[in-house]
PDB file of C-alpha atoms in Angstrom:
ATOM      1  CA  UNK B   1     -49.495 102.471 -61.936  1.00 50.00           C
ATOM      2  CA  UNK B   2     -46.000 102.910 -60.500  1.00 48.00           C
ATOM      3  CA  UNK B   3     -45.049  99.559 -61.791  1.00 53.00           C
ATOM      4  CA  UNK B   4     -45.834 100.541 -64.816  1.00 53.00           C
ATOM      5  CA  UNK B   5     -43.825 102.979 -64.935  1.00 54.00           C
ATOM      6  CA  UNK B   6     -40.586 101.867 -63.608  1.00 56.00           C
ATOM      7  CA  UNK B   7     -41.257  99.225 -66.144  1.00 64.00           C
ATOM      8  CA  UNK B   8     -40.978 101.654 -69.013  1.00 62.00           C
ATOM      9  CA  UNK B   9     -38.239 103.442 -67.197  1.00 62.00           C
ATOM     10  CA  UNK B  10     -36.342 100.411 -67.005  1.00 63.00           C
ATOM     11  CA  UNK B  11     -37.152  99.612 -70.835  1.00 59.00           C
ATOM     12  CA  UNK B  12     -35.865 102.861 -72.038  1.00 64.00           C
ATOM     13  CA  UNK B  13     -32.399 102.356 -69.665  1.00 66.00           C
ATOM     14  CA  UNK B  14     -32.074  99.504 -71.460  1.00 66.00           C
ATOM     15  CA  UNK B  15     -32.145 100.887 -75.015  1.00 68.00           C
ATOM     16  CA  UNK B  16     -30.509 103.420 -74.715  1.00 71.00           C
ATOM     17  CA  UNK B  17     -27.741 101.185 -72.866  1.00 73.00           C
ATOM     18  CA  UNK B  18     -28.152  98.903 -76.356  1.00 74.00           C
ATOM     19  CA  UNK B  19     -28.047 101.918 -78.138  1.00 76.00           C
ATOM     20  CA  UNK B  20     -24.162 103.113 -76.346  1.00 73.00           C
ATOM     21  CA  UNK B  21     -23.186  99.101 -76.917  1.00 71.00           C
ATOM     22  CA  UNK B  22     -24.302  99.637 -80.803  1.00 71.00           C
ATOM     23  CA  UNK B  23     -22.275 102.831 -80.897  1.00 69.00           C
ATOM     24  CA  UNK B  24     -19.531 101.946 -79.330  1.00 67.00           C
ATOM     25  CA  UNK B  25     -19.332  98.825 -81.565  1.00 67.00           C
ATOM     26  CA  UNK B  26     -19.390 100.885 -84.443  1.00 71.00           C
ATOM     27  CA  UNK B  27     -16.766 102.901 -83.193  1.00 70.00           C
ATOM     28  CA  UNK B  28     -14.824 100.300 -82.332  1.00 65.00           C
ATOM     29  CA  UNK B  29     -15.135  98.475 -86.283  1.00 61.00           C
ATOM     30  CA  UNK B  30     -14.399 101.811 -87.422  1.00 65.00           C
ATOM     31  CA  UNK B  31     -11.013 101.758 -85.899  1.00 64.00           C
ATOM     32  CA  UNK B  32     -10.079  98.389 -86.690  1.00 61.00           C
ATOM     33  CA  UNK B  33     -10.530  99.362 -90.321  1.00 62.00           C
ATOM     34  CA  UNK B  34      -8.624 102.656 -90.032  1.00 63.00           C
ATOM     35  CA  UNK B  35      -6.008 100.928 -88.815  1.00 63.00           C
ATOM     36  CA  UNK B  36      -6.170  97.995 -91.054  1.00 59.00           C
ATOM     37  CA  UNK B  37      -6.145 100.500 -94.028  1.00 61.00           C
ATOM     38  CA  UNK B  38      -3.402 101.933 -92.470  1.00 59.00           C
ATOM     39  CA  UNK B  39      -0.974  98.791 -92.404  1.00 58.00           C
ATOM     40  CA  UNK B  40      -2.202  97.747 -95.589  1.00 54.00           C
ATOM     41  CA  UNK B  41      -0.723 101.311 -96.690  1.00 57.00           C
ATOM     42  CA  UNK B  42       1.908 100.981 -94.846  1.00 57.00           C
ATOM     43  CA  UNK B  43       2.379  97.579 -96.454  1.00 61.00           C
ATOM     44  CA  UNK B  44       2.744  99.555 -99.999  1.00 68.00           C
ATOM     45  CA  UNK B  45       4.812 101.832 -98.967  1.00 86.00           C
ATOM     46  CA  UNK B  46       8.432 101.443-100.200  1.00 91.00           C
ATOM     47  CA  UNK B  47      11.668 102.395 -97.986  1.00 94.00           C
ATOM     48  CA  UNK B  48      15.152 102.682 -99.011  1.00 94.00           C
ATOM     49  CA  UNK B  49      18.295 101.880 -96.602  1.00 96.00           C
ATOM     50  CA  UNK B  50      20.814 104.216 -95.886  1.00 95.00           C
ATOM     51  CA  UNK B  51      23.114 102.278 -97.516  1.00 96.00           C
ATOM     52  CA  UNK B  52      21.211 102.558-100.467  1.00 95.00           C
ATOM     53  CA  UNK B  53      20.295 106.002 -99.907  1.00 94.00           C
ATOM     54  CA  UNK B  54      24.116 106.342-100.142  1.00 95.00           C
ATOM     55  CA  UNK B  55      24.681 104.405-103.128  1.00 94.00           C
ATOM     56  CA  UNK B  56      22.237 106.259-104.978  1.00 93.00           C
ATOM     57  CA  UNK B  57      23.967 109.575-104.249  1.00 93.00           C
ATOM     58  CA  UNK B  58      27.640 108.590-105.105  1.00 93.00           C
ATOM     59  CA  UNK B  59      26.386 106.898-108.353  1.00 92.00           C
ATOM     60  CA  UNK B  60      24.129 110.233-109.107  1.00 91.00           C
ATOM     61  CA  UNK B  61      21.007 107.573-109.625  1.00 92.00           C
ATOM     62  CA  UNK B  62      17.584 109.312-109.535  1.00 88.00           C
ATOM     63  CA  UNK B  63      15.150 107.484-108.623  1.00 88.00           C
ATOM     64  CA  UNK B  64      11.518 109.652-110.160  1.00 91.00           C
ATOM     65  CA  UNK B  65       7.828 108.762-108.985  1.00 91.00           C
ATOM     66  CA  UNK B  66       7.980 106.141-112.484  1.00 93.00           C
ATOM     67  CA  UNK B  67      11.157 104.533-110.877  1.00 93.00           C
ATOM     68  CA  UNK B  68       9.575 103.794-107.551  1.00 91.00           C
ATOM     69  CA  UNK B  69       6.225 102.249-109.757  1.00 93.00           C
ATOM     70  CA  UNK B  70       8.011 100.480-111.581  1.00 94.00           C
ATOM     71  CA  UNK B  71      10.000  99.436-107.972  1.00 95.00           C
ATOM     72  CA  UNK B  72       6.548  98.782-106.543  1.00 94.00           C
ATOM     73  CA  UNK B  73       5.330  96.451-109.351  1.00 95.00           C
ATOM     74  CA  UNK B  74       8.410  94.361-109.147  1.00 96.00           C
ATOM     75  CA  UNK B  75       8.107  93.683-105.384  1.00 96.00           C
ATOM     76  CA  UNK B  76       4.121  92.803-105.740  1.00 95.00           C
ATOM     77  CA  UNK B  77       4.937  90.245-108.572  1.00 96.00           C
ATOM     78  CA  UNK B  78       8.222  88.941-106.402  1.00 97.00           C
ATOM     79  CA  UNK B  79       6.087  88.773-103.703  1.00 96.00           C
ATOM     80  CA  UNK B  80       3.515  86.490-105.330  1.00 96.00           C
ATOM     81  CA  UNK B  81       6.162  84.475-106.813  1.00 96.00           C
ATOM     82  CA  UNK B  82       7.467  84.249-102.950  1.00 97.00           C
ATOM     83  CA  UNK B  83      10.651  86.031-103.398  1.00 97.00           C
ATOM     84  CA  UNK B  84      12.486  87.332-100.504  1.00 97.00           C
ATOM     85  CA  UNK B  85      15.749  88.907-101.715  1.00 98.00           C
ATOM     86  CA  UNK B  86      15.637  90.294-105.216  1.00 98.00           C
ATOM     87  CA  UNK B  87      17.248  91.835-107.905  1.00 97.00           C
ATOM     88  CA  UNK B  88      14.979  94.104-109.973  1.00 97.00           C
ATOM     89  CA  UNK B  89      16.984  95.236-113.234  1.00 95.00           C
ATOM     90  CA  UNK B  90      15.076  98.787-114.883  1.00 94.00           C
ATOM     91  CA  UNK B  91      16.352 100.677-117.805  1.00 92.00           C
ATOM     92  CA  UNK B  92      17.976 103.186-115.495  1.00 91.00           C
ATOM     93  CA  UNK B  93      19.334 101.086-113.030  1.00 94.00           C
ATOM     94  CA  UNK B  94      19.664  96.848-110.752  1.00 96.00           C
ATOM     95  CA  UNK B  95      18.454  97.484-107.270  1.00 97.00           C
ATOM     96  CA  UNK B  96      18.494  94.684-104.419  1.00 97.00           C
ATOM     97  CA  UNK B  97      14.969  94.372-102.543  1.00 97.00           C
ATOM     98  CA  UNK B  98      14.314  92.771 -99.304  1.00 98.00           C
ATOM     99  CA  UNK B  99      10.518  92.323-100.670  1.00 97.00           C
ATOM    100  CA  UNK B 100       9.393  91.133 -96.892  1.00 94.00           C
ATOM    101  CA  UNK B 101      10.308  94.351 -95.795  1.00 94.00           C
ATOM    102  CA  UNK B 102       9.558  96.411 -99.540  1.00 94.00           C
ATOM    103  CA  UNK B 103      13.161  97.931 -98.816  1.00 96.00           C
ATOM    104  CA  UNK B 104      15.622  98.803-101.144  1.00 97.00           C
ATOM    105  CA  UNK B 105      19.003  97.454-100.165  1.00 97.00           C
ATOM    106  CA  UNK B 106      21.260  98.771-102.436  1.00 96.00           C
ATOM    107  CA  UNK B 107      21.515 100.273-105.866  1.00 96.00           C
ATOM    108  CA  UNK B 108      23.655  99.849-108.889  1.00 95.00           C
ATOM    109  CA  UNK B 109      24.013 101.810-112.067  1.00 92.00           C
ATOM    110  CA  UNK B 110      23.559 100.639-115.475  1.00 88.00           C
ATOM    111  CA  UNK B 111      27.523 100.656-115.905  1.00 88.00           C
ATOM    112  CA  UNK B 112      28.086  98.869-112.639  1.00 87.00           C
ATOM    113  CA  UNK B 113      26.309  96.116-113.595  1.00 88.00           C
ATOM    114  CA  UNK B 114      27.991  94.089-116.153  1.00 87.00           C
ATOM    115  CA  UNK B 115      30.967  91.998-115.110  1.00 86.00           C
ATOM    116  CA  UNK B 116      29.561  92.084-111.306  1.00 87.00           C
ATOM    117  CA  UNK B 117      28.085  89.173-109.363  1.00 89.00           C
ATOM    118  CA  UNK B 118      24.834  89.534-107.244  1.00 91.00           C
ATOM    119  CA  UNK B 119      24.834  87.285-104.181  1.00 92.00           C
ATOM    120  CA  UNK B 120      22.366  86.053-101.998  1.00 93.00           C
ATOM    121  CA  UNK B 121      19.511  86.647-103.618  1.00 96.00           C
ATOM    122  CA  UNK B 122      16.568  84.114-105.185  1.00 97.00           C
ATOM    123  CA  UNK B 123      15.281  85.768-107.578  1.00 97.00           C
ATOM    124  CA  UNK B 124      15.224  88.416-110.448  1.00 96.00           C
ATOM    125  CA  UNK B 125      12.950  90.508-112.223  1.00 97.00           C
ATOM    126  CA  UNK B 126      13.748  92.381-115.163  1.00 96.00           C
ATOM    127  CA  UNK B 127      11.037  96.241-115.945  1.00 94.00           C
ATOM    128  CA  UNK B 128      11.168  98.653-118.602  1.00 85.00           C
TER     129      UNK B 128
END
């Protein structure tokens, strides 16, 4: 009889040891997608330099929530294209975008833009 019932002591050790492994596993997947989710937001999110932080002020440019769509767009269809320095032309302003890095570079206003030459970039996309 003792035997017995070290046997079903042991059995029940063991699931619930299974059970903490399952658990922890879950907990573990759980993360991994919480922070997957989170770089994949991160990944969306769109950052402007300082230098273009700075060119937006002196040029008065305001850049609304429609702006930065319209910004967003651009670099998911450069990006699929495989652009990696861009100039995306909207009917408020030209903006370069490192698209690797989904940062705005620098800004121009609608004025600005004729008569000037954009360097060093490979590709353009033109929004309304």
């Amino acid at each position: 009889m003792v035997k017995s019932n070290l046997s079903i002591s042991n059995l029940k050790r063991s699931q619930n040891t299974e059970t903490r492994a399952k658990a922890k596993k879950e907990e573990l997947v759980s993360d991994f997608k919480g922070l997957l989710q989170k770089n994949l937001d991160k990944k969306d999110e769109i950052k402007i330099s300082t230098h273009a932080l700075k060119r937006l002020k002196d040029r008065k440019l305001n850049m609304d929530n429609k702006e930065f769509a319209k910004i967003k767009k651009a670099i998911a269809q450069l990006r699929e294209k495989g652009g990696k320095d861009s100039l995306v032309i909207t009917d408020k302003a030209a903006y370069i975008i490192d698209v690797k890095n989904n940062t705005v570079v620098t800004a121009i206003d609608k004025k600005s833009i004729k008569n000037n030459i954009f360097t060093k970039i490979d590709s353009t996309i033109v929004i309304n």
